[in-house]
Amino acid sequence: MFGRRRIGSIAAVVFFIGGVLSASVRPAEAQPYLGTVKAINGDYYGVQAITYDPIKKHIFAQYLQSGEWVVARITQAGIATPLVVLPFSVFDLAFDSQTGKVYAGYGCEIIQISAANGATTVLAGSTTCGTADGKGPLAQFQKPNGIAVDGTNGDLYVADSDRVRKVTPHGVVTTLTAPGSIGGGNCQPFNRGFQGVAYDALDGNLYVADSCPNIIRRVTVTTGQVTNAYGQCFLDQFFDCEALSRDGTGTSALFASPSGIVYSAIDQALYVADALNNQIRRISPQGVVTTLAGSGHAEFANGIGNLASFDEPDGVAASANGVLYVADTINQSIRTVASTGPTPPPPPHSFRLMDVPDIGAHPYGITFSTDGSLWYTETDFAKVLKIDTTGMQHSFTLPSGSFPQDIVGDASGNVWFDIGLGPPPFSPTPSIGVIRSDGTMNTYSVPGGVDVTSMTLGPDGNIWFVASNVDLLGFITGTGTVTEFTVDPANYISGGLSGDIWTTGTGFIERFSTSGTLLKKYVTNQFQISEFNPIAPGPVDRMWFAQAVDVGEVLKSTVATFQLPPQPQPFGWDPQGVVEGSDRAVWFTSGSSGDLGRMTSTGVFKALEIPAPRSSPTRIVLAPDGSLWFVDFGASKIGRWF
């Protein structure tokens, strides 16, 4: 059963008068919108451990100062008072209001630090590491990571590598869960293995954010039973737990190295610093996981919700007034996040993202059929999927080893897709498939066994294709007859203006008639030496293409290009799809930066960041309603911009 037992609830009623929010319930001007992210003054290099004093409203955090690890008391204005200098870092801090002390796992010890003067003593453990229970120095710890306080009795709960330990206020240590009950997973290449702990006053249980296997574990304090409450380990091809992001209920939600976790009494929710997703996630009392803030991109940006950005947030603490404090490690900052407040008004234009049905799947191609259904391919799951106009998903499974990529619809309501060579076991023969409007599926082999990589609906009604780095151009008729022409090796293909076929290769654009005759070849030093040159019909009745550093248009006898802003990635913007939008601008996907790029016909450029971790979009299409749809290969999502 998902969720946690609710012991109380708060209901809020908002009245509207004449469409205007009543002054009696108008949010205070200082009250930020839900999900608002700001930064506290100061530079906190290496900050990771953080906790909060709800009475004096002080933050406690550890960070590097002049080459030393300092645990400091920090005011809301960012004024820091160092309490103690430690030779090594700690992963987590916990504050106990009853004792006025800050607790941490340090080496193989549990230490306590006075919040008033920094006096530091060892509560339990010693420099001898191990697993022995006992009191004070007779107890042993392996690698105490996360630590949490039960505010009712002062007991501490410590995530000690592969088990959870309990420490009383007098330093008596007992083992709460069985060896091997937490931990596990292969953290390479990140080598994180962090474990945050939260004591949930709502249900009296512990929650461990186990970063290696990407799981939030529930620990029943009375019995020591451990269950996997949220998230799951999805093994990739290297048998690591893959970094994924998905909202959902219980184990259907997905995380990427969840590190810090805290219980907030104000809404009885758990909040998670999802480090490698660069997001702050919320777990409701009903067990529903949502994303509160963070674009998913490793950046620094203040803002609301997914307009804000973090870079590996690790620690998280909760105040009594609905403010979270986040240790934003790589950004060397402490951020505040509003976990309560009015919902921000929806923007006039925005992204909407949805998960693909198969966990870990990477969508690649996308198209619409004549009945308004959306179709896309899942390369590594050998599937073609359809979302009909009612929102229902339909799945078509291909033979094992198939690797569907591009997909395109024809005028008869059929959709065509290439079946390339995927990971072992390979498909016996690369081919072209079709799912007809009546739901039947056929496949046709391509002479020569070439691996088709780009397809388009030609002006003649046939499906035209190229095979990357192979000197072949071809088309397939509705009955499956294939015709091929020997041409320069091309990467992308598009039906174009004047009833012609257009292809792009490394350093050239070629224009063909539907009889396969080369009409013109455009070669210029303006073309970048890159394989990524998608092309499509665009504004002012010209063909438009996107390259690593510019967007260009094909004129009558030559080309013109508009420079793009520099990108630090080795492939520049890495465009993989281009289309004309309903606004008569050129839109392209940036596989390297996770953006949609927009260029007007006069050269005005804007980048729109897709709010998803590991975003790497490929193909993009214009929907009948004028919105843009794209597949996000890296984020495992289908996206819409409207």
mmCIF file of N, CA and C in Angstrom, residues 445-555:
data_model
loop_
_atom_site.group_PDB
_atom_site.id
_atom_site.type_symbol
_atom_site.label_atom_id
_atom_site.label_comp_id
_atom_site.label_asym_id
_atom_site.label_seq_id
_atom_site.Cartn_x
_atom_site.Cartn_y
_atom_site.Cartn_z
ATOM 1 N N SER A 445 12.446 -5.631 -46.714
ATOM 2 C CA SER A 445 13.906 -5.546 -46.681
ATOM 3 C C SER A 445 14.392 -4.495 -47.664
ATOM 4 N N VAL A 446 15.527 -3.909 -47.332
ATOM 5 C CA VAL A 446 16.143 -2.905 -48.194
ATOM 6 C C VAL A 446 17.290 -3.578 -48.943
ATOM 7 N N PRO A 447 17.287 -3.546 -50.273
ATOM 8 C CA PRO A 447 18.378 -4.191 -51.020
ATOM 9 C C PRO A 447 19.749 -3.716 -50.544
ATOM 10 N N GLY A 448 20.654 -4.665 -50.375
ATOM 11 C CA GLY A 448 21.990 -4.342 -49.900
ATOM 12 C C GLY A 448 22.109 -4.374 -48.392
ATOM 13 N N GLY A 449 20.974 -4.500 -47.676
ATOM 14 C CA GLY A 449 21.008 -4.602 -46.221
ATOM 15 C C GLY A 449 21.513 -3.364 -45.520
ATOM 16 N N VAL A 450 21.299 -2.184 -46.112
ATOM 17 C CA VAL A 450 21.794 -0.962 -45.489
ATOM 18 C C VAL A 450 20.903 -0.577 -44.310
ATOM 19 N N ASP A 451 21.483 0.173 -43.395
ATOM 20 C CA ASP A 451 20.809 0.601 -42.172
ATOM 21 C C ASP A 451 20.225 1.992 -42.400
ATOM 22 N N VAL A 452 18.916 2.074 -42.696
ATOM 23 C CA VAL A 452 18.246 3.342 -42.953
ATOM 24 C C VAL A 452 18.259 4.183 -41.682
ATOM 25 N N THR A 453 18.580 5.475 -41.822
ATOM 26 C CA THR A 453 18.696 6.341 -40.649
ATOM 27 C C THR A 453 17.823 7.590 -40.708
ATOM 28 N N SER A 454 17.300 7.958 -41.877
ATOM 29 C CA SER A 454 16.471 9.153 -41.982
ATOM 30 C C SER A 454 15.435 8.925 -43.066
ATOM 31 N N MET A 455 14.174 9.313 -42.782
ATOM 32 C CA MET A 455 13.068 9.080 -43.707
ATOM 33 C C MET A 455 12.228 10.347 -43.830
ATOM 34 N N THR A 456 11.488 10.436 -44.932
ATOM 35 C CA THR A 456 10.595 11.567 -45.136
ATOM 36 C C THR A 456 9.491 11.169 -46.097
ATOM 37 N N LEU A 457 8.366 11.854 -45.996
ATOM 38 C CA LEU A 457 7.296 11.696 -46.974
ATOM 39 C C LEU A 457 7.609 12.577 -48.171
ATOM 40 N N GLY A 458 7.781 11.958 -49.330
ATOM 41 C CA GLY A 458 8.112 12.715 -50.523
ATOM 42 C C GLY A 458 6.906 13.384 -51.143
ATOM 43 N N PRO A 459 7.125 14.395 -51.978
ATOM 44 C CA PRO A 459 6.018 15.060 -52.660
ATOM 45 C C PRO A 459 5.235 14.125 -53.573
ATOM 46 N N ASP A 460 5.849 12.991 -53.966
ATOM 47 C CA ASP A 460 5.167 12.030 -54.811
ATOM 48 C C ASP A 460 4.347 11.020 -54.028
ATOM 49 N N GLY A 461 4.289 11.146 -52.696
ATOM 50 C CA GLY A 461 3.515 10.231 -51.876
ATOM 51 C C GLY A 461 4.277 9.012 -51.414
ATOM 52 N N ASN A 462 5.507 8.818 -51.903
ATOM 53 C CA ASN A 462 6.326 7.695 -51.464
ATOM 54 C C ASN A 462 7.138 8.077 -50.225
ATOM 55 N N ILE A 463 7.669 7.071 -49.537
ATOM 56 C CA ILE A 463 8.536 7.289 -48.391
ATOM 57 C C ILE A 463 9.980 7.210 -48.864
ATOM 58 N N TRP A 464 10.693 8.323 -48.743
ATOM 59 C CA TRP A 464 12.083 8.407 -49.188
ATOM 60 C C TRP A 464 13.009 8.236 -47.996
ATOM 61 N N PHE A 465 14.205 7.726 -48.265
ATOM 62 C CA PHE A 465 15.120 7.434 -47.164
ATOM 63 C C PHE A 465 16.568 7.549 -47.607
ATOM 64 N N VAL A 466 17.448 7.729 -46.623
ATOM 65 C CA VAL A 466 18.896 7.647 -46.814
ATOM 66 C C VAL A 466 19.458 6.778 -45.700
ATOM 67 N N ALA A 467 20.647 6.266 -45.931
ATOM 68 C CA ALA A 467 21.372 5.497 -44.927
ATOM 69 C C ALA A 467 22.663 6.248 -44.640
ATOM 70 N N SER A 468 22.864 6.636 -43.403
ATOM 71 C CA SER A 468 23.989 7.492 -43.048
ATOM 72 C C SER A 468 25.313 6.910 -43.512
ATOM 73 N N ASN A 469 26.117 7.765 -44.184
ATOM 74 C CA ASN A 469 27.461 7.415 -44.658
ATOM 75 C C ASN A 469 27.465 6.294 -45.700
ATOM 76 N N VAL A 470 26.332 6.090 -46.356
ATOM 77 C CA VAL A 470 26.248 5.114 -47.454
ATOM 78 C C VAL A 470 25.770 5.863 -48.691
ATOM 79 N N ASP A 471 26.364 5.529 -49.857
ATOM 80 C CA ASP A 471 26.035 6.270 -51.074
ATOM 81 C C ASP A 471 24.725 5.780 -51.670
ATOM 82 N N LEU A 472 23.633 6.018 -50.915
ATOM 83 C CA LEU A 472 22.340 5.495 -51.339
ATOM 84 C C LEU A 472 21.238 6.477 -51.010
ATOM 85 N N LEU A 473 20.337 6.678 -51.977
ATOM 86 C CA LEU A 473 19.086 7.396 -51.821
ATOM 87 C C LEU A 473 17.998 6.488 -52.361
ATOM 88 N N GLY A 474 16.874 6.379 -51.664
ATOM 89 C CA GLY A 474 15.842 5.464 -52.141
ATOM 90 C C GLY A 474 14.463 5.874 -51.695
ATOM 91 N N PHE A 475 13.481 5.156 -52.261
ATOM 92 C CA PHE A 475 12.113 5.346 -51.800
ATOM 93 C C PHE A 475 11.391 4.003 -51.833
ATOM 94 N N ILE A 476 10.323 3.926 -51.035
ATOM 95 C CA ILE A 476 9.493 2.741 -50.984
ATOM 96 C C ILE A 476 8.055 3.158 -51.237
ATOM 97 N N THR A 477 7.380 2.409 -52.103
ATOM 98 C CA THR A 477 5.991 2.719 -52.418
ATOM 99 C C THR A 477 5.067 2.145 -51.352
ATOM 100 N N GLY A 478 3.804 2.486 -51.440
ATOM 101 C CA GLY A 478 2.839 1.987 -50.473
ATOM 102 C C GLY A 478 2.676 0.487 -50.493
ATOM 103 N N THR A 479 3.044 -0.156 -51.588
ATOM 104 C CA THR A 479 2.951 -1.616 -51.674
ATOM 105 C C THR A 479 4.261 -2.307 -51.340
ATOM 106 N N GLY A 480 5.305 -1.517 -50.988
ATOM 107 C CA GLY A 480 6.547 -2.123 -50.537
ATOM 108 C C GLY A 480 7.633 -2.259 -51.583
ATOM 109 N N THR A 481 7.456 -1.691 -52.756
ATOM 110 C CA THR A 481 8.490 -1.749 -53.786
ATOM 111 C C THR A 481 9.561 -0.700 -53.505
ATOM 112 N N VAL A 482 10.826 -1.136 -53.480
ATOM 113 C CA VAL A 482 11.938 -0.251 -53.152
ATOM 114 C C VAL A 482 12.720 0.094 -54.411
ATOM 115 N N THR A 483 13.010 1.373 -54.569
ATOM 116 C CA THR A 483 13.862 1.853 -55.661
ATOM 117 C C THR A 483 15.032 2.609 -55.047
ATOM 118 N N GLU A 484 16.245 2.366 -55.539
ATOM 119 C CA GLU A 484 17.437 2.983 -54.965
ATOM 120 C C GLU A 484 18.251 3.686 -56.037
ATOM 121 N N PHE A 485 18.992 4.734 -55.595
ATOM 122 C CA PHE A 485 19.871 5.499 -56.477
ATOM 123 C C PHE A 485 21.221 5.642 -55.782
ATOM 124 N N THR A 486 22.274 5.622 -56.572
ATOM 125 C CA THR A 486 23.618 5.836 -56.025
ATOM 126 C C THR A 486 23.912 7.330 -56.009
ATOM 127 N N VAL A 487 24.167 7.856 -54.805
ATOM 128 C CA VAL A 487 24.388 9.288 -54.628
ATOM 129 C C VAL A 487 25.508 9.487 -53.617
ATOM 130 N N ASP A 488 25.811 10.747 -53.328
ATOM 131 C CA ASP A 488 26.774 11.038 -52.270
ATOM 132 C C ASP A 488 26.185 10.612 -50.918
ATOM 133 N N PRO A 489 27.013 10.094 -50.015
ATOM 134 C CA PRO A 489 26.509 9.674 -48.697
ATOM 135 C C PRO A 489 25.839 10.843 -47.973
ATOM 136 N N ALA A 490 24.628 10.605 -47.465
ATOM 137 C CA ALA A 490 23.848 11.652 -46.810
ATOM 138 C C ALA A 490 23.430 11.208 -45.418
ATOM 139 N N ASN A 491 23.123 12.191 -44.584
ATOM 140 C CA ASN A 491 22.728 11.928 -43.209
ATOM 141 C C ASN A 491 21.244 12.168 -42.964
ATOM 142 N N TYR A 492 20.696 13.223 -43.579
ATOM 143 C CA TYR A 492 19.304 13.580 -43.374
ATOM 144 C C TYR A 492 18.619 13.747 -44.717
ATOM 145 N N ILE A 493 17.291 13.598 -44.696
ATOM 146 C CA ILE A 493 16.501 13.742 -45.908
ATOM 147 C C ILE A 493 15.207 14.460 -45.573
ATOM 148 N N SER A 494 14.678 15.207 -46.525
ATOM 149 C CA SER A 494 13.423 15.915 -46.329
ATOM 150 C C SER A 494 12.719 16.087 -47.657
ATOM 151 N N GLY A 495 11.399 15.924 -47.640
ATOM 152 C CA GLY A 495 10.617 16.388 -48.766
ATOM 153 C C GLY A 495 10.687 17.893 -48.786
ATOM 154 N N GLY A 496 10.788 18.449 -49.981
ATOM 155 C CA GLY A 496 11.064 19.874 -50.006
ATOM 156 C C GLY A 496 10.165 20.662 -50.917
ATOM 157 N N LEU A 497 10.658 21.825 -51.268
ATOM 158 C CA LEU A 497 9.902 22.761 -52.087
ATOM 159 C C LEU A 497 9.961 22.352 -53.558
ATOM 160 N N SER A 498 9.000 22.796 -54.310
ATOM 161 C CA SER A 498 8.946 22.544 -55.753
ATOM 162 C C SER A 498 8.890 21.060 -56.078
ATOM 163 N N GLY A 499 8.374 20.245 -55.144
ATOM 164 C CA GLY A 499 8.215 18.828 -55.405
ATOM 165 C C GLY A 499 9.518 18.064 -55.474
ATOM 166 N N ASP A 500 10.555 18.520 -54.777
ATOM 167 C CA ASP A 500 11.863 17.879 -54.843
ATOM 168 C C ASP A 500 12.208 17.201 -53.519
ATOM 169 N N ILE A 501 13.310 16.434 -53.553
ATOM 170 C CA ILE A 501 13.849 15.746 -52.386
ATOM 171 C C ILE A 501 15.181 16.395 -52.040
ATOM 172 N N TRP A 502 15.400 16.663 -50.742
ATOM 173 C CA TRP A 502 16.605 17.340 -50.297
ATOM 174 C C TRP A 502 17.346 16.449 -49.304
ATOM 175 N N THR A 503 18.658 16.387 -49.425
ATOM 176 C CA THR A 503 19.482 15.626 -48.491
ATOM 177 C C THR A 503 20.649 16.494 -48.015
ATOM 178 N N THR A 504 21.173 16.137 -46.846
ATOM 179 C CA THR A 504 22.361 16.805 -46.330
ATOM 180 C C THR A 504 23.421 15.768 -46.011
ATOM 181 N N GLY A 505 24.657 16.116 -46.262
ATOM 182 C CA GLY A 505 25.790 15.284 -45.905
ATOM 183 C C GLY A 505 26.843 16.132 -45.235
ATOM 184 N N THR A 506 28.020 15.612 -45.100
ATOM 185 C CA THR A 506 29.100 16.352 -44.458
ATOM 186 C C THR A 506 29.629 17.405 -45.429
ATOM 187 N N GLY A 507 29.167 18.654 -45.241
ATOM 188 C CA GLY A 507 29.663 19.755 -46.049
ATOM 189 C C GLY A 507 28.871 20.052 -47.303
ATOM 190 N N PHE A 508 27.669 19.477 -47.462
ATOM 191 C CA PHE A 508 26.909 19.782 -48.675
ATOM 192 C C PHE A 508 25.410 19.576 -48.440
ATOM 193 N N ILE A 509 24.628 20.180 -49.340
ATOM 194 C CA ILE A 509 23.189 19.930 -49.465
ATOM 195 C C ILE A 509 22.944 19.568 -50.921
ATOM 196 N N GLU A 510 22.115 18.552 -51.140
ATOM 197 C CA GLU A 510 21.792 18.147 -52.517
ATOM 198 C C GLU A 510 20.282 18.132 -52.711
ATOM 199 N N ARG A 511 19.909 18.481 -53.950
ATOM 200 C CA ARG A 511 18.495 18.561 -54.315
ATOM 201 C C ARG A 511 18.242 17.605 -55.475
ATOM 202 N N PHE A 512 17.243 16.721 -55.303
ATOM 203 C CA PHE A 512 16.949 15.698 -56.303
ATOM 204 C C PHE A 512 15.508 15.823 -56.781
ATOM 205 N N SER A 513 15.286 15.394 -58.018
ATOM 206 C CA SER A 513 13.922 15.212 -58.502
ATOM 207 C C SER A 513 13.404 13.877 -57.984
ATOM 208 N N THR A 514 12.104 13.623 -58.084
ATOM 209 C CA THR A 514 11.544 12.357 -57.623
ATOM 210 C C THR A 514 11.880 11.199 -58.565
ATOM 211 N N SER A 515 12.606 11.491 -59.639
ATOM 212 C CA SER A 515 13.134 10.411 -60.492
ATOM 213 C C SER A 515 14.568 10.076 -60.119
ATOM 214 N N GLY A 516 15.085 10.708 -59.054
ATOM 215 C CA GLY A 516 16.428 10.410 -58.587
ATOM 216 C C GLY A 516 17.520 11.211 -59.250
ATOM 217 N N THR A 517 17.159 12.204 -60.057
ATOM 218 C CA THR A 517 18.151 13.017 -60.753
ATOM 219 C C THR A 517 18.657 14.132 -59.837
ATOM 220 N N LEU A 518 19.977 14.272 -59.745
ATOM 221 C CA LEU A 518 20.564 15.357 -58.969
ATOM 222 C C LEU A 518 20.340 16.671 -59.703
ATOM 223 N N LEU A 519 19.628 17.602 -59.070
ATOM 224 C CA LEU A 519 19.329 18.887 -59.678
ATOM 225 C C LEU A 519 20.351 19.947 -59.308
ATOM 226 N N LYS A 520 20.819 19.925 -58.066
ATOM 227 C CA LYS A 520 21.816 20.913 -57.666
ATOM 228 C C LYS A 520 22.510 20.437 -56.407
ATOM 229 N N LYS A 521 23.797 20.750 -56.319
ATOM 230 C CA LYS A 521 24.583 20.468 -55.123
ATOM 231 C C LYS A 521 25.134 21.782 -54.592
ATOM 232 N N TYR A 522 24.874 22.048 -53.301
ATOM 233 C CA TYR A 522 25.348 23.261 -52.655
ATOM 234 C C TYR A 522 26.556 22.890 -51.799
ATOM 235 N N VAL A 523 27.698 23.427 -52.148
ATOM 236 C CA VAL A 523 28.924 23.188 -51.386
ATOM 237 C C VAL A 523 29.536 24.537 -51.054
ATOM 238 N N THR A 524 29.821 24.763 -49.788
ATOM 239 C CA THR A 524 30.395 26.035 -49.375
ATOM 240 C C THR A 524 31.154 25.843 -48.085
ATOM 241 N N ASN A 525 32.135 26.677 -47.837
ATOM 242 C CA ASN A 525 32.897 26.565 -46.591
ATOM 243 C C ASN A 525 32.095 27.034 -45.386
ATOM 244 N N GLN A 526 30.862 27.495 -45.626
ATOM 245 C CA GLN A 526 30.009 27.857 -44.494
ATOM 246 C C GLN A 526 29.498 26.623 -43.755
ATOM 247 N N PHE A 527 29.502 25.471 -44.423
ATOM 248 C CA PHE A 527 29.021 24.253 -43.777
ATOM 249 C C PHE A 527 30.044 23.753 -42.771
ATOM 250 N N GLN A 528 29.554 23.370 -41.612
ATOM 251 C CA GLN A 528 30.424 22.846 -40.579
ATOM 252 C C GLN A 528 30.743 21.382 -40.860
ATOM 253 N N ILE A 529 31.929 20.954 -40.471
ATOM 254 C CA ILE A 529 32.304 19.557 -40.616
ATOM 255 C C ILE A 529 31.616 18.784 -39.497
ATOM 256 N N SER A 530 30.406 18.369 -39.779
ATOM 257 C CA SER A 530 29.584 17.704 -38.776
ATOM 258 C C SER A 530 28.587 16.814 -39.483
ATOM 259 N N GLU A 531 28.175 15.755 -38.820
ATOM 260 C CA GLU A 531 27.178 14.869 -39.397
ATOM 261 C C GLU A 531 25.763 15.311 -39.058
ATOM 262 N N PHE A 532 25.619 16.371 -38.290
ATOM 263 C CA PHE A 532 24.310 16.736 -37.791
ATOM 264 C C PHE A 532 23.784 17.943 -38.560
ATOM 265 N N ASN A 533 23.051 17.671 -39.639
ATOM 266 C CA ASN A 533 22.548 18.739 -40.479
ATOM 267 C C ASN A 533 21.103 18.471 -40.873
ATOM 268 N N PRO A 534 20.162 18.475 -39.931
ATOM 269 C CA PRO A 534 18.771 18.253 -40.314
ATOM 270 C C PRO A 534 18.275 19.385 -41.206
ATOM 271 N N ILE A 535 17.351 19.070 -42.092
ATOM 272 C CA ILE A 535 16.857 20.028 -43.072
ATOM 273 C C ILE A 535 15.352 19.847 -43.216
ATOM 274 N N ALA A 536 14.628 20.944 -43.486
ATOM 275 C CA ALA A 536 13.174 20.894 -43.642
ATOM 276 C C ALA A 536 12.710 22.152 -44.351
ATOM 277 N N PRO A 537 11.527 22.105 -44.982
ATOM 278 C CA PRO A 537 10.967 23.333 -45.554
ATOM 279 C C PRO A 537 10.691 24.331 -44.436
ATOM 280 N N GLY A 538 10.897 25.626 -44.729
ATOM 281 C CA GLY A 538 10.732 26.629 -43.697
ATOM 282 C C GLY A 538 10.125 27.907 -44.218
ATOM 283 N N PRO A 539 10.242 28.964 -43.419
ATOM 284 C CA PRO A 539 9.630 30.242 -43.778
ATOM 285 C C PRO A 539 10.236 30.824 -45.058
ATOM 286 N N VAL A 540 9.521 31.794 -45.588
ATOM 287 C CA VAL A 540 9.835 32.502 -46.846
ATOM 288 C C VAL A 540 10.114 31.515 -47.979
ATOM 289 N N ASP A 541 9.406 30.355 -47.924
ATOM 290 C CA ASP A 541 9.463 29.367 -49.005
ATOM 291 C C ASP A 541 10.886 28.944 -49.337
ATOM 292 N N ARG A 542 11.629 28.597 -48.298
ATOM 293 C CA ARG A 542 12.999 28.121 -48.491
ATOM 294 C C ARG A 542 13.227 26.878 -47.647
ATOM 295 N N MET A 543 14.268 26.141 -47.991
ATOM 296 C CA MET A 543 14.710 25.032 -47.158
ATOM 297 C C MET A 543 15.623 25.591 -46.078
ATOM 298 N N TRP A 544 15.432 25.092 -44.857
ATOM 299 C CA TRP A 544 16.221 25.548 -43.723
ATOM 300 C C TRP A 544 16.928 24.356 -43.095
ATOM 301 N N PHE A 545 18.110 24.601 -42.601
ATOM 302 C CA PHE A 545 18.885 23.530 -41.991
ATOM 303 C C PHE A 545 19.548 24.065 -40.725
ATOM 304 N N ALA A 546 19.930 23.135 -39.847
ATOM 305 C CA ALA A 546 20.613 23.509 -38.603
ATOM 306 C C ALA A 546 21.926 22.744 -38.523
ATOM 307 N N GLN A 547 22.974 23.443 -38.058
ATOM 308 C CA GLN A 547 24.298 22.850 -37.915
ATOM 309 C C GLN A 547 24.814 23.095 -36.497
ATOM 310 N N ALA A 548 26.037 22.684 -36.260
ATOM 311 C CA ALA A 548 26.601 22.780 -34.911
ATOM 312 C C ALA A 548 26.645 24.214 -34.403
ATOM 313 N N VAL A 549 26.914 25.193 -35.290
ATOM 314 C CA VAL A 549 27.094 26.571 -34.831
ATOM 315 C C VAL A 549 26.212 27.579 -35.550
ATOM 316 N N ASP A 550 25.366 27.139 -36.469
ATOM 317 C CA ASP A 550 24.519 28.103 -37.144
ATOM 318 C C ASP A 550 23.256 27.451 -37.698
ATOM 319 N N VAL A 551 22.312 28.305 -38.117
ATOM 320 C CA VAL A 551 21.094 27.905 -38.809
ATOM 321 C C VAL A 551 21.127 28.584 -40.169
ATOM 322 N N GLY A 552 20.790 27.828 -41.213
ATOM 323 C CA GLY A 552 20.920 28.395 -42.546
ATOM 324 C C GLY A 552 19.688 28.187 -43.408
ATOM 325 N N GLU A 553 19.636 28.949 -44.483
ATOM 326 C CA GLU A 553 18.560 28.834 -45.465
ATOM 327 C C GLU A 553 19.179 28.666 -46.851
ATOM 328 N N VAL A 554 18.480 27.913 -47.690
ATOM 329 C CA VAL A 554 18.942 27.684 -49.053
ATOM 330 C C VAL A 554 18.282 28.711 -49.961
ATOM 331 N N LEU A 555 19.105 29.532 -50.587
ATOM 332 C CA LEU A 555 18.603 30.526 -51.528
ATOM 333 C C LEU A 555 18.557 29.907 -52.924
#
